[in-house]
């Protein structure tokens, strides 16, 4: 099995700045999903990007996928204090399981 | 729209006591259901998944078991809790293997 790995482990930015988080994985995937988790809460699904897609947008979120480099990035533009959370990528190999990394802890300073 | 419920939200149990966590999904039929555990500051570990009533697959040998008595109900159980069972337990569902997966609010279990 393989697991997504997020980078950096922690990120601290000022409100209004952009935040970029990266995810790397090791084997072929069908899709990759990004999640947000506020402290002590469940995971909120953000975006699913399929292996044949290169970029997707949702509001202030932009996700890219480079299957040749086995990597994905999540960009949050014009960050807000409410974006403070942990962000996880999860890879789907089609084996009825998602493989999660340990996450990036984002802190947005007002 | 679909909704997923988990209860209880928090639970403190002594070592050796039994456990029953429940998860239900509304607004969908025949979902794939999952139980995950998240240790503090860590990623998620898949414990069990189910593709249908009575069908349970275990990913990690452990002190826990799962059951799916109804289409949209998934239960996580233990006969005797261990200290190492403490953690944040999350139930999740999705309609198809390659679709979006959605999580419940989680149960914080502390075994004392």
PDB file of C-alpha atoms in Angstrom:
ATOM      1  CA  UNK A   1       0.000   0.000   0.000  1.00  0.00           C
ATOM      2  CA  UNK A   2       1.057   3.559  -0.381  1.00  0.00           C
ATOM      3  CA  UNK A   3       0.291   6.769   1.384  1.00  0.00           C
ATOM      4  CA  UNK A   4       0.158  10.413   0.492  1.00  0.00           C
ATOM      5  CA  UNK A   5       2.697  12.595   2.223  1.00  0.00           C
ATOM      6  CA  UNK A   6       1.967  16.265   2.781  1.00  0.00           C
ATOM      7  CA  UNK A   7       4.561  18.986   2.805  1.00  0.00           C
ATOM      8  CA  UNK A   8       5.147  21.131   4.780  1.00  0.00           C
ATOM      9  CA  UNK A   9       4.040  19.587   8.061  1.00  0.00           C
ATOM     10  CA  UNK A  10       3.144  23.032   9.370  1.00  0.00           C
ATOM     11  CA  UNK A  11       2.579  26.396   7.716  1.00  0.00           C
ATOM     12  CA  UNK A  12       1.929  29.787   9.274  1.00  0.00           C
ATOM     13  CA  UNK A  13       0.839  32.768   7.166  1.00  0.00           C
ATOM     14  CA  UNK A  14      -0.798  36.150   7.522  1.00  0.00           C
ATOM     15  CA  UNK A  15      -4.436  36.633   6.669  1.00  0.00           C
ATOM     16  CA  UNK A  16      -4.823  37.572   3.008  1.00  0.00           C
ATOM     17  CA  UNK A  17      -1.754  35.630   1.876  1.00  0.00           C
ATOM     18  CA  UNK A  18      -1.912  32.493  -0.236  1.00  0.00           C
ATOM     19  CA  UNK A  19      -1.184  29.063   1.236  1.00  0.00           C
ATOM     20  CA  UNK A  20       0.240  26.192  -0.770  1.00  0.00           C
ATOM     21  CA  UNK A  21       0.392  22.624   0.440  1.00  0.00           C
ATOM     22  CA  UNK A  22       1.902  19.713  -1.427  1.00  0.00           C
ATOM     23  CA  UNK A  23       1.183  16.015  -1.509  1.00  0.00           C
ATOM     24  CA  UNK A  24       3.400  13.283  -2.916  1.00  0.00           C
ATOM     25  CA  UNK A  25       2.570   9.638  -3.441  1.00  0.00           C
ATOM     26  CA  UNK A  26       4.297   6.539  -4.738  1.00  0.00           C
ATOM     27  CA  UNK A  27       2.078   4.446  -7.006  1.00  0.00           C
ATOM     28  CA  UNK A  28      -0.567   4.942  -9.691  1.00  0.00           C
ATOM     29  CA  UNK A  29      -3.854   6.361  -8.536  1.00  0.00           C
ATOM     30  CA  UNK A  30      -7.406   6.731  -9.819  1.00  0.00           C
ATOM     31  CA  UNK A  31      -8.032   9.972  -8.011  1.00  0.00           C
ATOM     32  CA  UNK A  32      -6.766  12.148  -5.193  1.00  0.00           C
ATOM     33  CA  UNK A  33      -8.947  13.877  -2.628  1.00  0.00           C
ATOM     34  CA  UNK A  34      -8.198  16.803  -0.338  1.00  0.00           C
ATOM     35  CA  UNK A  35      -9.781  17.246   3.083  1.00  0.00           C
ATOM     36  CA  UNK A  36      -9.816  19.859   5.843  1.00  0.00           C
ATOM     37  CA  UNK A  37     -10.029  19.010   9.520  1.00  0.00           C
ATOM     38  CA  UNK A  38     -10.639  21.552  12.216  1.00  0.00           C
ATOM     39  CA  UNK A  39      -9.295  20.636  15.619  1.00  0.00           C
ATOM     40  CA  UNK A  40     -11.276  17.799  17.166  1.00  0.00           C
ATOM     41  CA  UNK A  41     -13.725  17.602  14.289  1.00  0.00           C
ATOM     42  CA  UNK A  42     -14.454  15.304  11.382  1.00  0.00           C
ATOM     43  CA  UNK A  43     -12.901  15.650   7.939  1.00  0.00           C
ATOM     44  CA  UNK A  44     -14.562  17.936   5.422  1.00  0.00           C
ATOM     45  CA  UNK A  45     -14.238  16.944   1.780  1.00  0.00           C
ATOM     46  CA  UNK A  46     -12.776  19.763  -0.341  1.00  0.00           C
ATOM     47  CA  UNK A  47     -11.992  18.521  -3.832  1.00  0.00           C
ATOM     48  CA  UNK A  48     -11.589  15.284  -5.768  1.00  0.00           C
ATOM     49  CA  UNK A  49      -9.288  15.346  -8.777  1.00  0.00           C
ATOM     50  CA  UNK A  50      -9.152  12.389 -11.133  1.00  0.00           C
ATOM     51  CA  UNK A  51      -5.994  10.982 -12.637  1.00  0.00           C
ATOM     52  CA  UNK A  52      -6.874  12.364 -16.077  1.00  0.00           C
ATOM     53  CA  UNK A  53      -7.369  15.898 -14.732  1.00  0.00           C
ATOM     54  CA  UNK A  54      -4.604  18.443 -14.194  1.00  0.00           C
ATOM     55  CA  UNK A  55      -6.350  21.230 -12.342  1.00  0.00           C
ATOM     56  CA  UNK A  56      -9.609  21.903 -10.497  1.00  0.00           C
ATOM     57  CA  UNK A  57     -11.028  24.942  -8.790  1.00  0.00           C
ATOM     58  CA  UNK A  58     -13.570  25.410  -6.058  1.00  0.00           C
ATOM     59  CA  UNK A  59     -14.034  28.928  -4.754  1.00  0.00           C
ATOM     60  CA  UNK A  60     -10.692  30.026  -3.278  1.00  0.00           C
ATOM     61  CA  UNK A  61      -9.244  26.535  -3.669  1.00  0.00           C
ATOM     62  CA  UNK A  62      -7.115  25.377  -6.570  1.00  0.00           C
ATOM     63  CA  UNK A  63      -5.831  21.824  -6.831  1.00  0.00           C
ATOM     64  CA  UNK A  64      -3.302  20.573  -9.339  1.00  0.00           C
ATOM     65  CA  UNK A  65      -2.247  17.036 -10.114  1.00  0.00           C
ATOM     66  CA  UNK A  66       0.927  15.939 -11.861  1.00  0.00           C
ATOM     67  CA  UNK A  67       0.786  12.173 -12.333  1.00  0.00           C
ATOM     68  CA  UNK A  68       4.246  12.090 -13.930  1.00  0.00           C
ATOM     69  CA  UNK A  69       5.722  13.503 -10.715  1.00  0.00           C
ATOM     70  CA  UNK A  70       3.183  11.728  -8.508  1.00  0.00           C
ATOM     71  CA  UNK A  71       2.354  14.951  -6.762  1.00  0.00           C
ATOM     72  CA  UNK A  72      -0.540  17.283  -6.078  1.00  0.00           C
ATOM     73  CA  UNK A  73      -0.828  20.750  -4.620  1.00  0.00           C
ATOM     74  CA  UNK A  74      -3.598  22.604  -2.836  1.00  0.00           C
ATOM     75  CA  UNK A  75      -3.593  26.381  -3.094  1.00  0.00           C
ATOM     76  CA  UNK A  76      -5.811  28.500  -0.849  1.00  0.00           C
ATOM     77  CA  UNK A  77      -5.947  32.071  -2.069  1.00  0.00           C
ATOM     78  CA  UNK A  78      -6.642  35.136   0.070  1.00  0.00           C
ATOM     79  CA  UNK A  79      -6.529  33.097   3.261  1.00  0.00           C
ATOM     80  CA  UNK A  80      -8.761  33.833   6.226  1.00  0.00           C
ATOM     81  CA  UNK A  81      -8.438  33.040   9.911  1.00  0.00           C
ATOM     82  CA  UNK A  82     -11.240  30.510   9.427  1.00  0.00           C
ATOM     83  CA  UNK A  83      -8.962  28.527   7.088  1.00  0.00           C
ATOM     84  CA  UNK A  84      -6.854  27.536  10.095  1.00  0.00           C
ATOM     85  CA  UNK A  85      -7.036  23.739  10.122  1.00  0.00           C
ATOM     86  CA  UNK A  86      -5.177  20.595   9.135  1.00  0.00           C
ATOM     87  CA  UNK A  87      -5.283  19.640   5.485  1.00  0.00           C
ATOM     88  CA  UNK A  88      -4.961  16.064   4.263  1.00  0.00           C
ATOM     89  CA  UNK A  89      -4.548  14.497   0.885  1.00  0.00           C
ATOM     90  CA  UNK A  90      -5.866  10.996   0.267  1.00  0.00           C
ATOM     91  CA  UNK A  91      -5.003   8.785  -2.671  1.00  0.00           C
ATOM     92  CA  UNK A  92      -7.423   6.330  -4.187  1.00  0.00           C
ATOM     93  CA  UNK A  93      -5.897   3.313  -5.891  1.00  0.00           C
ATOM     94  CA  UNK A  94      -9.303   1.768  -6.574  1.00  0.00           C
ATOM     95  CA  UNK A  95      -8.939  -0.843  -3.837  1.00  0.00           C
ATOM     96  CA  UNK A  96     -11.894   0.515  -1.853  1.00  0.00           C
ATOM     97  CA  UNK A  97      -9.637   2.449   0.465  1.00  0.00           C
ATOM     98  CA  UNK A  98      -8.186   5.916   0.684  1.00  0.00           C
ATOM     99  CA  UNK A  99      -4.624   6.317   1.894  1.00  0.00           C
ATOM    100  CA  UNK A 100      -4.107   9.410   4.021  1.00  0.00           C
ATOM    101  CA  UNK A 101      -0.999  11.340   4.843  1.00  0.00           C
ATOM    102  CA  UNK A 102      -0.302  12.912   8.216  1.00  0.00           C
ATOM    103  CA  UNK A 103      -1.474  16.334   7.059  1.00  0.00           C
ATOM    104  CA  UNK A 104      -0.322  19.939   6.908  1.00  0.00           C
ATOM    105  CA  UNK A 105      -1.210  22.102   9.857  1.00  0.00           C
ATOM    106  CA  UNK A 106      -2.131  25.568   8.530  1.00  0.00           C
ATOM    107  CA  UNK A 107      -2.318  28.569  10.831  1.00  0.00           C
ATOM    108  CA  UNK A 108      -3.672  31.829   9.437  1.00  0.00           C
ATOM    109  CA  UNK A 109      -2.804  34.794  11.628  1.00  0.00           C
ATOM    110  CA  UNK A 110      -5.408  37.605  11.692  1.00  0.00           C
TER     111      UNK A 110
ATOM    112  CA  UNK B   1     -28.939  15.539   0.502  1.00  0.00           C
ATOM    113  CA  UNK B   2     -26.887  12.972   2.351  1.00  0.00           C
ATOM    114  CA  UNK B   3     -26.064  13.154   6.045  1.00  0.00           C
ATOM    115  CA  UNK B   4     -23.888  10.981   8.223  1.00  0.00           C
ATOM    116  CA  UNK B   5     -24.347  10.699  11.970  1.00  0.00           C
ATOM    117  CA  UNK B   6     -22.077   9.309  14.636  1.00  0.00           C
ATOM    118  CA  UNK B   7     -22.663   8.894  18.331  1.00  0.00           C
ATOM    119  CA  UNK B   8     -21.640   9.408  20.945  1.00  0.00           C
ATOM    120  CA  UNK B   9     -19.434  12.421  20.319  1.00  0.00           C
ATOM    121  CA  UNK B  10     -17.196  11.654  23.277  1.00  0.00           C
ATOM    122  CA  UNK B  11     -16.788   8.579  25.427  1.00  0.00           C
ATOM    123  CA  UNK B  12     -14.667   7.720  28.444  1.00  0.00           C
ATOM    124  CA  UNK B  13     -14.503   4.031  29.219  1.00  0.00           C
ATOM    125  CA  UNK B  14     -12.446   1.927  31.651  1.00  0.00           C
ATOM    126  CA  UNK B  15     -10.071  -0.737  30.422  1.00  0.00           C
ATOM    127  CA  UNK B  16     -11.857  -4.046  29.967  1.00  0.00           C
ATOM    128  CA  UNK B  17     -15.273  -2.532  29.329  1.00  0.00           C
ATOM    129  CA  UNK B  18     -17.254  -3.124  26.113  1.00  0.00           C
ATOM    130  CA  UNK B  19     -17.654  -0.601  23.310  1.00  0.00           C
ATOM    131  CA  UNK B  20     -20.326   0.179  20.790  1.00  0.00           C
ATOM    132  CA  UNK B  21     -20.075   3.109  18.396  1.00  0.00           C
ATOM    133  CA  UNK B  22     -22.806   3.700  15.872  1.00  0.00           C
ATOM    134  CA  UNK B  23     -22.845   5.364  12.494  1.00  0.00           C
ATOM    135  CA  UNK B  24     -25.837   5.958  10.253  1.00  0.00           C
ATOM    136  CA  UNK B  25     -26.138   7.525   6.823  1.00  0.00           C
ATOM    137  CA  UNK B  26     -29.221   9.231   5.424  1.00  0.00           C
ATOM    138  CA  UNK B  27     -30.167  10.073   1.885  1.00  0.00           C
ATOM    139  CA  UNK B  28     -28.405   7.294   0.019  1.00  0.00           C
ATOM    140  CA  UNK B  29     -28.782   3.582  -0.640  1.00  0.00           C
ATOM    141  CA  UNK B  30     -26.208   0.798  -0.473  1.00  0.00           C
ATOM    142  CA  UNK B  31     -23.273   3.046   0.392  1.00  0.00           C
ATOM    143  CA  UNK B  32     -19.778   1.788   1.023  1.00  0.00           C
ATOM    144  CA  UNK B  33     -19.116   2.360   4.728  1.00  0.00           C
ATOM    145  CA  UNK B  34     -15.819   2.779   6.549  1.00  0.00           C
ATOM    146  CA  UNK B  35     -14.420   2.994  10.074  1.00  0.00           C
ATOM    147  CA  UNK B  36     -11.154   4.876  10.591  1.00  0.00           C
ATOM    148  CA  UNK B  37      -9.089   5.653  13.664  1.00  0.00           C
ATOM    149  CA  UNK B  38      -6.960   8.747  14.017  1.00  0.00           C
ATOM    150  CA  UNK B  39      -4.286   8.916  16.690  1.00  0.00           C
ATOM    151  CA  UNK B  40      -3.323  12.356  17.978  1.00  0.00           C
ATOM    152  CA  UNK B  41      -1.399  14.325  15.332  1.00  0.00           C
ATOM    153  CA  UNK B  42      -1.519  11.441  12.887  1.00  0.00           C
ATOM    154  CA  UNK B  43      -3.213  10.467   9.688  1.00  0.00           C
ATOM    155  CA  UNK B  44      -6.147   8.121   9.386  1.00  0.00           C
ATOM    156  CA  UNK B  45      -5.914   4.356   9.657  1.00  0.00           C
ATOM    157  CA  UNK B  46      -8.628   2.291   8.003  1.00  0.00           C
ATOM    158  CA  UNK B  47     -10.064  -0.276  10.397  1.00  0.00           C
ATOM    159  CA  UNK B  48     -13.032  -1.800   8.554  1.00  0.00           C
ATOM    160  CA  UNK B  49     -15.068  -1.284   5.439  1.00  0.00           C
ATOM    161  CA  UNK B  50     -18.334  -2.707   4.177  1.00  0.00           C
ATOM    162  CA  UNK B  51     -19.821  -2.873   0.691  1.00  0.00           C
ATOM    163  CA  UNK B  52     -23.170  -4.287   1.820  1.00  0.00           C
ATOM    164  CA  UNK B  53     -25.263  -5.654   4.674  1.00  0.00           C
ATOM    165  CA  UNK B  54     -23.349  -8.287   6.600  1.00  0.00           C
ATOM    166  CA  UNK B  55     -20.201  -7.783   4.479  1.00  0.00           C
ATOM    167  CA  UNK B  56     -17.246  -6.627   6.555  1.00  0.00           C
ATOM    168  CA  UNK B  57     -13.594  -6.399   5.570  1.00  0.00           C
ATOM    169  CA  UNK B  58     -10.950  -5.876   8.220  1.00  0.00           C
ATOM    170  CA  UNK B  59      -7.788  -4.015   7.372  1.00  0.00           C
ATOM    171  CA  UNK B  60      -5.898  -4.272  10.638  1.00  0.00           C
ATOM    172  CA  UNK B  61      -5.917  -7.113  13.172  1.00  0.00           C
ATOM    173  CA  UNK B  62      -7.019  -5.683  16.460  1.00  0.00           C
ATOM    174  CA  UNK B  63      -9.274  -5.734  19.442  1.00  0.00           C
ATOM    175  CA  UNK B  64     -12.218  -4.315  17.507  1.00  0.00           C
ATOM    176  CA  UNK B  65     -14.974  -5.694  15.311  1.00  0.00           C
ATOM    177  CA  UNK B  66     -17.571  -4.173  13.022  1.00  0.00           C
ATOM    178  CA  UNK B  67     -21.051  -5.064  11.905  1.00  0.00           C
ATOM    179  CA  UNK B  68     -23.538  -3.776   9.366  1.00  0.00           C
ATOM    180  CA  UNK B  69     -26.998  -4.917  10.430  1.00  0.00           C
ATOM    181  CA  UNK B  70     -28.834  -2.525   8.099  1.00  0.00           C
ATOM    182  CA  UNK B  71     -28.018  -0.895   4.787  1.00  0.00           C
ATOM    183  CA  UNK B  72     -27.137   2.486   6.271  1.00  0.00           C
ATOM    184  CA  UNK B  73     -25.946   1.467   9.721  1.00  0.00           C
ATOM    185  CA  UNK B  74     -22.387   0.603  10.671  1.00  0.00           C
ATOM    186  CA  UNK B  75     -21.353  -0.373  14.187  1.00  0.00           C
ATOM    187  CA  UNK B  76     -17.902  -0.584  15.722  1.00  0.00           C
ATOM    188  CA  UNK B  77     -17.577  -2.814  18.780  1.00  0.00           C
ATOM    189  CA  UNK B  78     -15.203  -4.267  21.282  1.00  0.00           C
ATOM    190  CA  UNK B  79     -15.766  -6.831  23.998  1.00  0.00           C
ATOM    191  CA  UNK B  80     -12.911  -5.551  26.169  1.00  0.00           C
ATOM    192  CA  UNK B  81     -11.247  -2.200  25.600  1.00  0.00           C
ATOM    193  CA  UNK B  82      -7.502  -1.704  25.841  1.00  0.00           C
ATOM    194  CA  UNK B  83      -5.663   1.504  26.640  1.00  0.00           C
ATOM    195  CA  UNK B  84      -4.346   1.472  23.074  1.00  0.00           C
ATOM    196  CA  UNK B  85      -7.912   1.707  21.733  1.00  0.00           C
ATOM    197  CA  UNK B  86      -8.044   5.374  22.715  1.00  0.00           C
ATOM    198  CA  UNK B  87      -8.344   7.691  19.742  1.00  0.00           C
ATOM    199  CA  UNK B  88     -10.647   9.555  17.409  1.00  0.00           C
ATOM    200  CA  UNK B  89     -12.951   7.240  15.480  1.00  0.00           C
ATOM    201  CA  UNK B  90     -14.413   8.376  12.209  1.00  0.00           C
ATOM    202  CA  UNK B  91     -17.117   6.811  10.106  1.00  0.00           C
ATOM    203  CA  UNK B  92     -17.221   7.545   6.394  1.00  0.00           C
ATOM    204  CA  UNK B  93     -19.298   6.669   3.352  1.00  0.00           C
ATOM    205  CA  UNK B  94     -19.262   6.897  -0.388  1.00  0.00           C
ATOM    206  CA  UNK B  95     -21.592   5.810  -3.140  1.00  0.00           C
ATOM    207  CA  UNK B  96     -19.028   4.231  -5.392  1.00  0.00           C
ATOM    208  CA  UNK B  97     -15.476   3.007  -5.082  1.00  0.00           C
ATOM    209  CA  UNK B  98     -14.043   5.891  -7.092  1.00  0.00           C
ATOM    210  CA  UNK B  99     -16.275   8.640  -5.739  1.00  0.00           C
ATOM    211  CA  UNK B 100     -15.980  11.264  -3.063  1.00  0.00           C
ATOM    212  CA  UNK B 101     -15.752   9.950   0.471  1.00  0.00           C
ATOM    213  CA  UNK B 102     -17.524  11.834   3.244  1.00  0.00           C
ATOM    214  CA  UNK B 103     -16.874  11.676   6.953  1.00  0.00           C
ATOM    215  CA  UNK B 104     -18.980  11.889  10.061  1.00  0.00           C
ATOM    216  CA  UNK B 105     -18.199  14.190  12.993  1.00  0.00           C
ATOM    217  CA  UNK B 106     -16.236  11.508  14.854  1.00  0.00           C
ATOM    218  CA  UNK B 107     -16.194   9.986  18.328  1.00  0.00           C
ATOM    219  CA  UNK B 108     -13.416  10.814  20.788  1.00  0.00           C
ATOM    220  CA  UNK B 109     -12.757   7.647  22.835  1.00  0.00           C
ATOM    221  CA  UNK B 110     -10.612   7.750  25.930  1.00  0.00           C
ATOM    222  CA  UNK B 111      -9.860   4.463  27.640  1.00  0.00           C
ATOM    223  CA  UNK B 112      -8.749   4.921  31.243  1.00  0.00           C
TER     224      UNK B 112
END
